Coordinates of C-alpha atoms in Angstrom, one line a residue:
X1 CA 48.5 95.2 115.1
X2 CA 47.1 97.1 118.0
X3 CA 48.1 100.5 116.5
X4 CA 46.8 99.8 112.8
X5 CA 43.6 98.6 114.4
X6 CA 43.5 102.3 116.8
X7 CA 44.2 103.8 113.4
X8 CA 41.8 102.3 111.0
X9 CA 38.5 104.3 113.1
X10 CA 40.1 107.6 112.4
X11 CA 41.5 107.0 108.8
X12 CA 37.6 105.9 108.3
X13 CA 36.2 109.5 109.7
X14 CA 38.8 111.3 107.7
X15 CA 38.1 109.8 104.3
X16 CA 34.1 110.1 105.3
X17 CA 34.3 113.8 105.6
X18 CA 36.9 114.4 102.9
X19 CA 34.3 112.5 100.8
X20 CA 31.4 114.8 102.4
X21 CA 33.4 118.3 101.8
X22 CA 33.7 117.1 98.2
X23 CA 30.2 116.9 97.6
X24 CA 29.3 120.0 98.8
X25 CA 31.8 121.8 96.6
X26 CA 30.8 120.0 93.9
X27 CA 26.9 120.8 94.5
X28 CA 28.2 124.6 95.3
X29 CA 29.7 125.0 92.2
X30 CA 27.1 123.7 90.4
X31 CA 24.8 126.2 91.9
X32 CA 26.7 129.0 90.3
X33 CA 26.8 130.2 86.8
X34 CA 25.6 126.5 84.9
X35 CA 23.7 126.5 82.0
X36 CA 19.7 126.5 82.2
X37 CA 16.6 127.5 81.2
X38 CA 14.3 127.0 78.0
X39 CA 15.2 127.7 74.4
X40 CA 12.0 126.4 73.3
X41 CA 12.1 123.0 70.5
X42 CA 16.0 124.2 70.6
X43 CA 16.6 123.6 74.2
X44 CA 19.0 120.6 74.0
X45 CA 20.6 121.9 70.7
X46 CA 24.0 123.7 70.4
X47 CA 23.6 127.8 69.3
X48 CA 25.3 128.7 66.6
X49 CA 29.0 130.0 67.2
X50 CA 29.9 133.8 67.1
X51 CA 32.6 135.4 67.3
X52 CA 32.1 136.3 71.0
X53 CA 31.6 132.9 71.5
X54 CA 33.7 131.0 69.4
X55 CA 33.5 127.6 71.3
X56 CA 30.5 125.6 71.5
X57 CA 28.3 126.0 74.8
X58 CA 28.0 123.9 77.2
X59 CA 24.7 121.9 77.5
X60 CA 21.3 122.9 78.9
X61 CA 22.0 121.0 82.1
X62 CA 18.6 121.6 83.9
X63 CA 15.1 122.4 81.9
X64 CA 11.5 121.9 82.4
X65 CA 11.3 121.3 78.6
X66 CA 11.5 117.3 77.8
X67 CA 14.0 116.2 75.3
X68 CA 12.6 114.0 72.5
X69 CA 13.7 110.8 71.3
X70 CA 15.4 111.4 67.9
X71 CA 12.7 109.4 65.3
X72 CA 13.7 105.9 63.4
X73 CA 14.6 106.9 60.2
X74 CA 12.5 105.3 57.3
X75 CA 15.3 102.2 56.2
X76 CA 15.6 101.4 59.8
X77 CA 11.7 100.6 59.7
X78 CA 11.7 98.7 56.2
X79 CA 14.7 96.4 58.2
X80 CA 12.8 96.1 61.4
X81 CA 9.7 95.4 58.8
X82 CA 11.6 93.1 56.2
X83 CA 11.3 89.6 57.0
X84 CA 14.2 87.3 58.5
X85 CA 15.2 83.9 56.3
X86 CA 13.0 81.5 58.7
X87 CA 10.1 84.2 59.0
X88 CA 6.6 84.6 57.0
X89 CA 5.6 82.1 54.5
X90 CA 8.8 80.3 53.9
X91 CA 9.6 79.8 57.9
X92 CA 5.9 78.3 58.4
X93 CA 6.3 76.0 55.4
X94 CA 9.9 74.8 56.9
X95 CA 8.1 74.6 60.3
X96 CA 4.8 72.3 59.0
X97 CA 8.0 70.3 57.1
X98 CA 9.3 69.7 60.2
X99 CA 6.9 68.8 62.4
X100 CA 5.0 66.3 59.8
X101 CA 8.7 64.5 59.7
X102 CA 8.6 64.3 63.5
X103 CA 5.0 63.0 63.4
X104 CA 6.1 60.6 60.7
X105 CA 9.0 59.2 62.7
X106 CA 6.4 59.0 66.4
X107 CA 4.1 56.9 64.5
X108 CA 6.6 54.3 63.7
X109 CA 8.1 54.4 60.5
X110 CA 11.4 55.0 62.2
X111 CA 14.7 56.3 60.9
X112 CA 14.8 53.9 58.1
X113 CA 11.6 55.7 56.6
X114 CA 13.1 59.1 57.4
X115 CA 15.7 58.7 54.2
X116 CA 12.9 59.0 51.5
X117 CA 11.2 61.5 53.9
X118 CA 14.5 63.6 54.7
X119 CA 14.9 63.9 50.6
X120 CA 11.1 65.2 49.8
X121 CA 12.1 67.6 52.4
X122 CA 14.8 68.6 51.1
X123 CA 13.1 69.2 48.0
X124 CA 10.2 71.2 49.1
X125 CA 12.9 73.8 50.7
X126 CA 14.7 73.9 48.0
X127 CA 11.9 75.3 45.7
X128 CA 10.6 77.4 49.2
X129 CA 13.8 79.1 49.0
X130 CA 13.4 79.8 45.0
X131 CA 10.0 80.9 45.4
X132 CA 11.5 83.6 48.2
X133 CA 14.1 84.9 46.3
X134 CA 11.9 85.4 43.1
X135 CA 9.4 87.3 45.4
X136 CA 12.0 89.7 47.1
X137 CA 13.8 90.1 43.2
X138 CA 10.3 91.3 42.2
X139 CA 9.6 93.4 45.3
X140 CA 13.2 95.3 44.6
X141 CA 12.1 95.9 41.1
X142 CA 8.7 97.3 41.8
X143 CA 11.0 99.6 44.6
X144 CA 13.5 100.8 41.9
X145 CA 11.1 101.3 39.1
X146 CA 9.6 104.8 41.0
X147 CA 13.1 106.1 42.2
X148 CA 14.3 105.8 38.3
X149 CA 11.0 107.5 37.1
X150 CA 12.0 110.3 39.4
X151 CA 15.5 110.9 38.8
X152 CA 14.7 111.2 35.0
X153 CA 11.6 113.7 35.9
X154 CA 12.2 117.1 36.1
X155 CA 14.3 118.9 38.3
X156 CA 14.0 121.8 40.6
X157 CA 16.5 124.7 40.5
X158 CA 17.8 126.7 43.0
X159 CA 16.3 130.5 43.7
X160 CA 18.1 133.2 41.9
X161 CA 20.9 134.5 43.9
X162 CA 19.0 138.4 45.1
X163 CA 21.4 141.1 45.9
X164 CA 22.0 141.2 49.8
X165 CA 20.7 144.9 51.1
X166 CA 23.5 146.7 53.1
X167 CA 23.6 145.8 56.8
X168 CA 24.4 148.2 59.4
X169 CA 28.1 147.2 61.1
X170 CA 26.6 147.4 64.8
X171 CA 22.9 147.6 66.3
X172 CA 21.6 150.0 68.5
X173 CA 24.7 148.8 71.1
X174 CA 27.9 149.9 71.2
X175 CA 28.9 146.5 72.1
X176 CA 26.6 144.3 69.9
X177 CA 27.8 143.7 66.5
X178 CA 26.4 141.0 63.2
X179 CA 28.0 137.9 64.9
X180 CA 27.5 134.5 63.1
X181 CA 28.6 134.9 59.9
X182 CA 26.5 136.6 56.4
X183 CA 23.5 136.5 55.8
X184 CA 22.3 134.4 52.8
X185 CA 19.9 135.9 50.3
X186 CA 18.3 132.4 49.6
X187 CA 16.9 131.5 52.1
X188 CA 13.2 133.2 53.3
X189 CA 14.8 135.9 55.5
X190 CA 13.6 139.2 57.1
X191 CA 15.5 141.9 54.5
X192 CA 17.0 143.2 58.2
X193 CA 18.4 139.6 59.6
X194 CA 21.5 140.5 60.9
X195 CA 23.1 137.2 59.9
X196 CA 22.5 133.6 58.5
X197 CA 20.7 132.2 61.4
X198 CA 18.5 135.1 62.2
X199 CA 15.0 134.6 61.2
X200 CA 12.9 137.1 63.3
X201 CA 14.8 140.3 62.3
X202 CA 16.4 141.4 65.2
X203 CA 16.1 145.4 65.6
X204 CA 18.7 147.9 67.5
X205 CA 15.7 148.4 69.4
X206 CA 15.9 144.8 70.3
X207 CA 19.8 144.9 71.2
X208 CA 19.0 147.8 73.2
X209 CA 16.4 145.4 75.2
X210 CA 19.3 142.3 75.6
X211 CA 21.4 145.0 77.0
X212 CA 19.4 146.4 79.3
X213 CA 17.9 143.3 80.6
X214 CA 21.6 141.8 81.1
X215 CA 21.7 145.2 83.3
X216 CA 18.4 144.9 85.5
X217 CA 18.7 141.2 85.7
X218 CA 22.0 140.9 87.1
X219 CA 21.2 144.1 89.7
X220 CA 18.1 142.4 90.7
X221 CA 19.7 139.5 91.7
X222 CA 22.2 141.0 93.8
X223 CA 19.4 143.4 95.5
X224 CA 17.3 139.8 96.0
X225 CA 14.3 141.6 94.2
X226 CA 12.1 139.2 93.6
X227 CA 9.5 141.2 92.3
X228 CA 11.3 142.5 90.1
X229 CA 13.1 139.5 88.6
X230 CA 9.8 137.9 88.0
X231 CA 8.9 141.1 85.8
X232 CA 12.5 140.3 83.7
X233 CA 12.2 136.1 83.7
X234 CA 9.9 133.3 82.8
X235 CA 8.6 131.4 85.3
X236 CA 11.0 128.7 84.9
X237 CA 14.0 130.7 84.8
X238 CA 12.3 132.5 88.1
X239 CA 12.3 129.2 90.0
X240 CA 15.8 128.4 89.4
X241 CA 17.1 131.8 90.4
X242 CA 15.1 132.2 93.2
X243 CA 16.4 128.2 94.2
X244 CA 20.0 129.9 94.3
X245 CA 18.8 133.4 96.6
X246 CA 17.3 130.5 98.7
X247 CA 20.5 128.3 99.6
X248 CA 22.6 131.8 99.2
X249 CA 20.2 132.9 102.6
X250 CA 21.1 129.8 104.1
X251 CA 24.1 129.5 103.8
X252 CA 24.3 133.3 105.5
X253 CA 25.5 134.8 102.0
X254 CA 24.8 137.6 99.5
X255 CA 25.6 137.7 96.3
X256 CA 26.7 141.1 95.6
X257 CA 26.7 142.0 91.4
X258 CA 27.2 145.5 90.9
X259 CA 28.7 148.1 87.6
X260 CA 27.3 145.8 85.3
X261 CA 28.8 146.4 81.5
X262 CA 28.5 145.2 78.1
X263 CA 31.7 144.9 76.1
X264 CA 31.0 142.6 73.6
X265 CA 27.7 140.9 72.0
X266 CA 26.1 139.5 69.0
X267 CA 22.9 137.5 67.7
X268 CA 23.6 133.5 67.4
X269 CA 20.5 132.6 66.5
X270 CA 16.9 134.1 66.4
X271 CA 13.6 132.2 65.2
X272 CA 10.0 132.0 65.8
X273 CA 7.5 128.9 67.3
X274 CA 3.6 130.0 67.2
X275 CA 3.4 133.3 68.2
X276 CA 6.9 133.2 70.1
X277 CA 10.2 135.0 69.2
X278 CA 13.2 133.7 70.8
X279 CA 16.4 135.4 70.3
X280 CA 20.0 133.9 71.4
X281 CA 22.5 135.9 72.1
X282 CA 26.0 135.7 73.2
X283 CA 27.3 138.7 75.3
X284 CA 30.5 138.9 77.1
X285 CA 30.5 141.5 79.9
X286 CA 32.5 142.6 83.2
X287 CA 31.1 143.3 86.7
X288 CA 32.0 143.1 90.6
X289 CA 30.9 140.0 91.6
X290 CA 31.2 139.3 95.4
X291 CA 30.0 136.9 97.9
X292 CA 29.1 139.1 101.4
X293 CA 28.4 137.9 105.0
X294 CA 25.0 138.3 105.2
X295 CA 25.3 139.8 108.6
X296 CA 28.2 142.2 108.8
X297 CA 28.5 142.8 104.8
X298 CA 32.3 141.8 104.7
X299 CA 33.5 140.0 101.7
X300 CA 33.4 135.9 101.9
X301 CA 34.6 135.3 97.9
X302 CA 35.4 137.3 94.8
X303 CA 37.5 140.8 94.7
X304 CA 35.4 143.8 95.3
X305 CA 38.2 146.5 93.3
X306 CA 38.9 144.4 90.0
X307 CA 35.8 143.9 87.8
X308 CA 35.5 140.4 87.0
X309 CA 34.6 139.1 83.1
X310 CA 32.2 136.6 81.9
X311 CA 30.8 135.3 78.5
X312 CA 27.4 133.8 78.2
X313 CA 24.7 133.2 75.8
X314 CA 21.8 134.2 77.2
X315 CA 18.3 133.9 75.4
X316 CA 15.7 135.8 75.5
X317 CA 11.6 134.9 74.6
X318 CA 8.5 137.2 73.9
X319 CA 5.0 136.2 73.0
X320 CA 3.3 138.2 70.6
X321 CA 5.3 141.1 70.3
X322 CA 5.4 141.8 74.2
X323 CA 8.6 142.3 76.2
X324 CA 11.6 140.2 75.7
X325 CA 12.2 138.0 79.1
X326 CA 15.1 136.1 79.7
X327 CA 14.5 132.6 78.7
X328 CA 18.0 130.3 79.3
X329 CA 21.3 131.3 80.5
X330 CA 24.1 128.9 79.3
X331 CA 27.8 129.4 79.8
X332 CA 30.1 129.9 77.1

């Protein structure tokens, strides 16, 4: 007993700072790569697959932007509105029923008197409960009556199918290519969408501008440019990255990014809010990504002679025809 007693304090500290070194693994790796950012009234939607992404993303796991609450469809309001068996005029007439029988039976004509009562009672509900069914039989036919007039109206038919104008096989980049299936001629579509879920009409002068900006961004970060990564970011996506330079200083680390390069991209998705183009696009691209001593320069993580590979979709905003800025990074 004495030894399991001398034991139990030390087991205790153990498990407390296996429990501790957990934690901080789990925060650390949180801190690195993730998914988050702003996609605009898309944030907390899935992109659209592509063939360099061909799995579904992970959520946006942190955002400024709020998620909504998904809106009651209209039959859940007509249920939440319809009235229950014992509500509205029937219930209050069952009610009054029952509460002049009570009265009738306090002022002494007792449960002899009650029988006669108990049967006019009975009688009332009876044509109560007629009288509400009749209603509601009438209410569903005065429903019905529009929904047939409609379905025998006329009908509207779909736009002519229009001949799909050729598409270039890549963009401007060597790397980027259509991505996310063919375009469809009936919906309202820029005549140079490079698939079915572009609606902005993304240029090779814009793939040229995802690629470059996967370039700068990644060189900044490594450099711990500030200055310039606000220049390349929103604000939001700023805060977060400059969150991750902070704890990186503290924890006497660099993150070292350097040879950057594109092998493989294409547009998931590309529409417009207001006077805002956002773009969505899923690149997969290699680099040497190392963690460094902050003081000497010597490696701490990661392997400085073999390129490592990584696919993201990464989207991009600009606000009446300015710059594209990265918007939301979100791993694939």
């Amino acid at each position: 007993m004495r030894f399991w007693k001398r034991l139990t304090t030390p087991l205790a500290v153990l498990a407390i700072l296996l429990t501790t070194s957990l934690a901080f693994v789990d925060t650390a790796d949180a801190r690195r790569g993730g998914s988050f950012g702003s996609r605009g009234a898309r944030t907390y939607s899935t992109p659209a697959t592509t063939p360099t992404a061909p799995t579904a993303t992970q959520p946006m796991q942190r955002s400024m932007t709020q998620q909504t609450a998904p809106a009651a469809s209209p039959a859940a309001g007509m249920q939440a509105a319809r009235p229950g068996l014992f509500s509205g005029f029937g219930g209050s007439m069952l009610r009054g029923l029952a509460i002049g029988g009570l009265i009738g039976l306090l002022l002494g004509h007792g449960f002899g008197g009650m029988a006669g009562a108990f049967g006019m009672i009975l009688q009332i509900a009876l044509l109560a409960f007629g009288a509400m069914f009749l209603f509601r039989f009438l209410a569903n036919r005065r429903q019905q009556s529009p929904q047939t007039a409609m379905a025998s109206g006329p009908s509207y038919r779909e736009a002519p199918d229009e001949p799909a104008s050729p598409r270039p096989a890549f963009g401007g980049l060597g790397g980027f290519g259509l991505g996310g299936g063919s375009v469809d001629a009936r919906l309202p579509r820029p005549a140079n969408a490079r698939n079915a879920n572009d609606e902005v009409g993304i240029l090779d002068s814009d793939l040229d501008a995802f690629e470059e900006l996967l370039t700068k961004v990644q060189t900044a970060f490594g450099k711990e440019d500030y200055a310039g990564l606000r220049m390349l970011t929103t604000p939001e996506i700023m805060s977060y990255l400059s969150e991750e330079l902070s704890q990186n200083a503290t924890s006497g680390v660099r993150n070292d990014v350097t040879e950057v390069k594109l092998l493989q991209g294409d547009v998931a998705e590309a529409w417009r809010e207001g006077d805002s183009d956002y773009a969505t696009v899923a690149m997969r691209y290699e680099s040497r990504d190392v963690m460094r001593d902050r003081k000497d320069g010597l490696v701490v993580s990661g392997d400085e002679s073999h390129p490592t590979e990584a696919t993201e979709l990464w989207t991009f905003v600009r606000s009446a025809g300015g710059d594209w800025k990265l918007s939301a990074i979100q791993e694939a």
